[in-house]
Amino acid sequence: MAVSDAARAAGFIEKKAELNVAAGAAPGGASLIGLTRDQLKDSLSAIGVPERELKMRVAQLWHWIYFRGAKNFAEMTNMGKELRAKLAAAYTLARPQVVSEQVSKDGTRKWLIRMPSTGPLDKGAEIECVYIPEVDRGTLCVSSQVGCTLTCSFCHTGTQRLVRNLTSAEIVAQLIVARDSIGDWPDATPPEGAFVPNDGGRFVSNIVFMGMGEPLYNIGDVIAAIDVMSDGEGLTLSRRRITVSTSGVVPQMERLGAQANTMLAISLHAVRDELRDELVPINRKYDIKQLLDACRAYPGLSNARRITFEYVMLKGVNDSDADARELVRLLKGIPAKINLIPFNPWPGSKYECSDWERIERFSEIVYRAGYASPVRTPRGRDILAACGQLKSETEKLRARARMMAEQGIGAEGVYALGDGE
Ligand code: SAH
Ligand code: SF4
């Protein structure tokens, strides 16, 4: 029996294949989902809305799309019938297609999302997006690119060729899809039995850019998407609860801090240049010293807004006591949190995850030096929703799931970052 059948039989996975949530969509027209205020303004202008009305109309659309989660223009009752008809004739509120949704027994959800085709030769880029609910927060892990141009040796996404950057609208659309699916709109309710936070806040309270891609290689669209996500009259996510993770694109870090004002996570993974050159090859361009200098200069850095340093635990590679002590020494003077990530193996990967005792010992050294050093708790093991494992082609995913189950390997990783204290 294939793993998915076995798991389903055991009641672990609810798989909804070929799910399409493009409710209310008229075929053909461009979707307004994910657009910025300026883009909405242009869209209204293009259908003849007079200049003097534009500001008000954008505000109305904004409220319906991003505050209420409207799926039809017909719902927008404070806009005239004529305008609604014009909008419906020219545009849609279609979401990207949800090809499949998998729900882990721990409540973690993973969606395979297909973006609309951009031309006759494009069948539509596929990306993955993961939702990790906890009692007091819900974290959405979003992708910024399809694939990645970088080739970190322990990362599965790095083996996939880059198809393209995602647009800001496609990045925002991941949040819209998640909210649709878990009923996170004012008049919606979560699906029967769904695990969502119960602290009275939003079901998606945190965003991490830790899916596919290097966000700082798509920084313009990432910043535009963050502006839409954090807008106080729409999706209202706090910038303190948005974390952008980078492998170390030093020249763009200042801009991210100054313009997006989000939390920063750095994929450090090694404390010596020789090893980091191999694990995170962008280190050959921007070495550890340059990277840490850029961290010290990150706008808004303070004890209340620390940088998270991610460190993947690779058996016999970067996990010695000496590595832990060097890590502490390197980060001296930088307000930091250290996140130890158990390595998530994938077929063909040449590393193993450090033994649990080794991770504990490493964590102990870091903790004694005064750093909180949470080890990411395994989440979504049964649906392969782990960092570094996201690779969108459905077939490959199935093959990997089968292989990993045969080898007794589980996926792990939780993305509980941002305003965590
Ligand atoms: N490109 C960005 C963000 C996406 S990767 C970056 O590299 O920071 C998100 C995190 O998952 C990074 O810290 C990355 O190093 C880590 N990661 C990648 N592959 C992994 C794996 N196989 N096991 C554990 N963590 C992994
Ligand atoms: Fe790209 Fe990040 Fe994976 Fe490196 S770890 S290959 S930067 S997605």
Tab-separated table of N, CA and C in Angstrom, residues 27-93:
chain	number	residue	atom	x	y	z
A	27	PRO	N	-14.788	33.365	-15.772
A	27	PRO	CA	-13.580	32.998	-16.501
A	27	PRO	C	-13.086	34.155	-17.367
A	28	GLY	N	-11.807	34.238	-17.540
A	28	GLY	CA	-11.289	35.215	-18.490
A	28	GLY	C	-10.642	36.415	-17.853
A	29	GLY	N	-11.394	37.227	-17.126
A	29	GLY	CA	-10.879	38.500	-16.610
A	29	GLY	C	-9.745	38.331	-15.617
A	30	ALA	N	-8.951	39.396	-15.468
A	30	ALA	CA	-7.839	39.345	-14.525
A	30	ALA	C	-8.370	39.412	-13.100
A	31	SER	N	-7.708	38.720	-12.201
A	31	SER	CA	-8.142	38.738	-10.804
A	31	SER	C	-7.571	39.949	-10.076
A	32	LEU	N	-8.360	40.511	-9.182
A	32	LEU	CA	-7.892	41.644	-8.378
A	32	LEU	C	-7.255	41.166	-7.064
A	33	ILE	N	-7.273	39.850	-6.848
A	33	ILE	CA	-6.760	39.316	-5.576
A	33	ILE	C	-5.258	39.547	-5.446
A	34	GLY	N	-4.866	40.131	-4.314
A	34	GLY	CA	-3.447	40.340	-4.020
A	34	GLY	C	-2.899	41.671	-4.506
A	35	LEU	N	-3.710	42.454	-5.225
A	35	LEU	CA	-3.179	43.701	-5.782
A	35	LEU	C	-2.924	44.756	-4.698
A	36	THR	N	-1.963	45.624	-4.973
A	36	THR	CA	-1.661	46.749	-4.075
A	36	THR	C	-2.700	47.850	-4.318
A	37	ARG	N	-2.690	48.870	-3.457
A	37	ARG	CA	-3.620	49.992	-3.645
A	37	ARG	C	-3.405	50.659	-5.011
A	38	ASP	N	-2.140	50.847	-5.373
A	38	ASP	CA	-1.857	51.497	-6.662
A	38	ASP	C	-2.360	50.652	-7.827
A	39	GLN	N	-2.170	49.351	-7.713
A	39	GLN	CA	-2.631	48.472	-8.801
A	39	GLN	C	-4.158	48.472	-8.897
A	40	LEU	N	-4.819	48.528	-7.731
A	40	LEU	CA	-6.290	48.589	-7.762
A	40	LEU	C	-6.751	49.895	-8.404
A	41	LYS	N	-6.033	50.947	-8.067
A	41	LYS	CA	-6.369	52.257	-8.643
A	41	LYS	C	-6.284	52.209	-10.177
A	42	ASP	N	-5.199	51.619	-10.665
A	42	ASP	CA	-5.040	51.495	-12.124
A	42	ASP	C	-6.158	50.649	-12.732
A	43	SER	N	-6.520	49.591	-12.016
A	43	SER	CA	-7.580	48.711	-12.539
A	43	SER	C	-8.908	49.454	-12.630
A	44	LEU	N	-9.181	50.298	-11.627
A	44	LEU	CA	-10.432	51.076	-11.645
A	44	LEU	C	-10.393	52.134	-12.738
A	45	SER	N	-9.266	52.780	-12.840
A	45	SER	CA	-9.083	53.790	-13.883
A	45	SER	C	-9.345	53.196	-15.265
A	46	ALA	N	-8.840	51.991	-15.455
A	46	ALA	CA	-8.936	51.341	-16.765
A	46	ALA	C	-10.381	51.051	-17.174
A	47	ILE	N	-11.294	50.958	-16.205
A	47	ILE	CA	-12.692	50.727	-16.599
A	47	ILE	C	-13.509	52.025	-16.513
A	48	GLY	N	-12.792	53.150	-16.445
A	48	GLY	CA	-13.458	54.444	-16.582
A	48	GLY	C	-13.947	55.093	-15.295
A	49	VAL	N	-13.502	54.598	-14.130
A	49	VAL	CA	-13.884	55.277	-12.881
A	49	VAL	C	-13.182	56.638	-12.863
A	50	PRO	N	-13.948	57.742	-12.670
A	50	PRO	CA	-13.334	59.067	-12.746
A	50	PRO	C	-12.300	59.295	-11.639
A	51	GLU	N	-11.295	60.066	-11.963
A	51	GLU	CA	-10.169	60.376	-11.073
A	51	GLU	C	-10.633	60.779	-9.670
A	52	ARG	N	-11.660	61.644	-9.598
A	52	ARG	CA	-12.074	62.168	-8.296
A	52	ARG	C	-12.682	61.092	-7.380
A	53	GLU	N	-13.120	59.995	-7.979
A	53	GLU	CA	-13.725	58.911	-7.170
A	53	GLU	C	-12.726	57.826	-6.769
A	54	LEU	N	-11.545	57.863	-7.414
A	54	LEU	CA	-10.645	56.707	-7.297
A	54	LEU	C	-10.282	56.339	-5.860
A	55	LYS	N	-9.959	57.364	-5.061
A	55	LYS	CA	-9.499	57.091	-3.706
A	55	LYS	C	-10.581	56.352	-2.898
A	56	MET	N	-11.798	56.870	-3.013
A	56	MET	CA	-12.904	56.264	-2.270
A	56	MET	C	-13.177	54.832	-2.755
A	57	ARG	N	-13.161	54.658	-4.072
A	57	ARG	CA	-13.459	53.327	-4.628
A	57	ARG	C	-12.381	52.306	-4.247
A	58	VAL	N	-11.119	52.759	-4.261
A	58	VAL	CA	-10.041	51.844	-3.844
A	58	VAL	C	-10.271	51.434	-2.392
A	59	ALA	N	-10.625	52.398	-1.546
A	59	ALA	CA	-10.848	52.097	-0.126
A	59	ALA	C	-11.982	51.086	0.042
A	60	GLN	N	-13.029	51.240	-0.765
A	60	GLN	CA	-14.156	50.295	-0.669
A	60	GLN	C	-13.743	48.881	-1.099
A	61	LEU	N	-13.089	48.833	-2.261
A	61	LEU	CA	-12.630	47.515	-2.749
A	61	LEU	C	-11.690	46.859	-1.736
A	62	TRP	N	-10.794	47.677	-1.215
A	62	TRP	CA	-9.798	47.198	-0.247
A	62	TRP	C	-10.485	46.523	0.938
A	63	HIS	N	-11.493	47.194	1.451
A	63	HIS	CA	-12.232	46.689	2.605
A	63	HIS	C	-12.898	45.350	2.275
A	64	TRP	N	-13.537	45.283	1.113
A	64	TRP	CA	-14.239	44.045	0.744
A	64	TRP	C	-13.273	42.898	0.499
A	65	ILE	N	-12.201	43.226	-0.215
A	65	ILE	CA	-11.278	42.142	-0.583
A	65	ILE	C	-10.454	41.684	0.621
A	66	TYR	N	-9.862	42.638	1.346
A	66	TYR	CA	-8.863	42.267	2.349
A	66	TYR	C	-9.386	42.233	3.781
A	67	PHE	N	-10.451	42.950	4.054
A	67	PHE	CA	-10.992	42.870	5.415
A	67	PHE	C	-12.051	41.777	5.508
A	68	ARG	N	-12.937	41.750	4.506
A	68	ARG	CA	-14.046	40.793	4.580
A	68	ARG	C	-13.839	39.509	3.796
A	69	GLY	N	-12.874	39.516	2.899
A	69	GLY	CA	-12.627	38.290	2.124
A	69	GLY	C	-13.669	38.029	1.051
A	70	ALA	N	-14.242	39.092	0.479
A	70	ALA	CA	-15.314	38.936	-0.520
A	70	ALA	C	-14.868	38.073	-1.698
A	71	LYS	N	-15.813	37.274	-2.175
A	71	LYS	CA	-15.517	36.428	-3.332
A	71	LYS	C	-16.302	36.843	-4.566
A	72	ASN	N	-17.240	37.786	-4.383
A	72	ASN	CA	-18.063	38.268	-5.490
A	72	ASN	C	-18.189	39.783	-5.425
A	73	PHE	N	-18.250	40.398	-6.590
A	73	PHE	CA	-18.506	41.850	-6.591
A	73	PHE	C	-19.930	42.139	-6.121
A	74	ALA	N	-20.819	41.170	-6.341
A	74	ALA	CA	-22.224	41.377	-5.973
A	74	ALA	C	-22.396	41.663	-4.478
A	75	GLU	N	-21.472	41.125	-3.647
A	75	GLU	CA	-21.561	41.360	-2.188
A	75	GLU	C	-21.300	42.811	-1.811
A	76	MET	N	-20.656	43.551	-2.689
A	76	MET	CA	-20.130	44.881	-2.329
A	76	MET	C	-21.243	45.920	-2.388
A	77	THR	N	-22.157	45.799	-1.445
A	77	THR	CA	-23.423	46.520	-1.537
A	77	THR	C	-23.320	48.034	-1.365
A	78	ASN	N	-22.196	48.512	-0.847
A	78	ASN	CA	-22.067	49.974	-0.755
A	78	ASN	C	-21.499	50.596	-2.030
A	79	MET	N	-21.347	49.785	-3.054
A	79	MET	CA	-20.941	50.324	-4.357
A	79	MET	C	-22.138	50.205	-5.298
A	80	GLY	N	-22.290	51.182	-6.166
A	80	GLY	CA	-23.452	51.201	-7.065
A	80	GLY	C	-23.515	49.943	-7.939
A	81	LYS	N	-24.765	49.586	-8.321
A	81	LYS	CA	-24.984	48.397	-9.158
A	81	LYS	C	-24.210	48.471	-10.468
A	82	GLU	N	-24.195	49.667	-11.012
A	82	GLU	CA	-23.562	49.842	-12.324
A	82	GLU	C	-22.059	49.570	-12.246
A	83	LEU	N	-21.438	50.112	-11.192
A	83	LEU	CA	-20.005	49.909	-11.023
A	83	LEU	C	-19.699	48.434	-10.772
A	84	ARG	N	-20.533	47.798	-9.959
A	84	ARG	CA	-20.322	46.368	-9.684
A	84	ARG	C	-20.400	45.546	-10.971
A	85	ALA	N	-21.335	45.909	-11.814
A	85	ALA	CA	-21.476	45.184	-13.089
A	85	ALA	C	-20.239	45.404	-13.967
A	86	LYS	N	-19.758	46.633	-13.962
A	86	LYS	CA	-18.563	46.949	-14.761
A	86	LYS	C	-17.359	46.154	-14.259
A	87	LEU	N	-17.222	46.113	-12.931
A	87	LEU	CA	-16.104	45.372	-12.329
A	87	LEU	C	-16.191	43.892	-12.699
A	88	ALA	N	-17.417	43.348	-12.584
A	88	ALA	CA	-17.591	41.918	-12.858
A	88	ALA	C	-17.345	41.586	-14.328
A	89	ALA	N	-17.603	42.567	-15.187
A	89	ALA	CA	-17.384	42.318	-16.620
A	89	ALA	C	-15.887	42.298	-16.941
A	90	ALA	N	-15.115	43.095	-16.204
A	90	ALA	CA	-13.696	43.222	-16.549
A	90	ALA	C	-12.770	42.348	-15.694
A	91	TYR	N	-13.182	42.096	-14.457
A	91	TYR	CA	-12.261	41.431	-13.512
A	91	TYR	C	-12.935	40.287	-12.774
A	92	THR	N	-12.101	39.559	-12.020
A	92	THR	CA	-12.631	38.514	-11.132
A	92	THR	C	-12.017	38.700	-9.746
A	93	LEU	N	-12.514	37.909	-8.801
A	93	LEU	CA	-11.875	37.835	-7.478
A	93	LEU	C	-11.363	36.407	-7.283
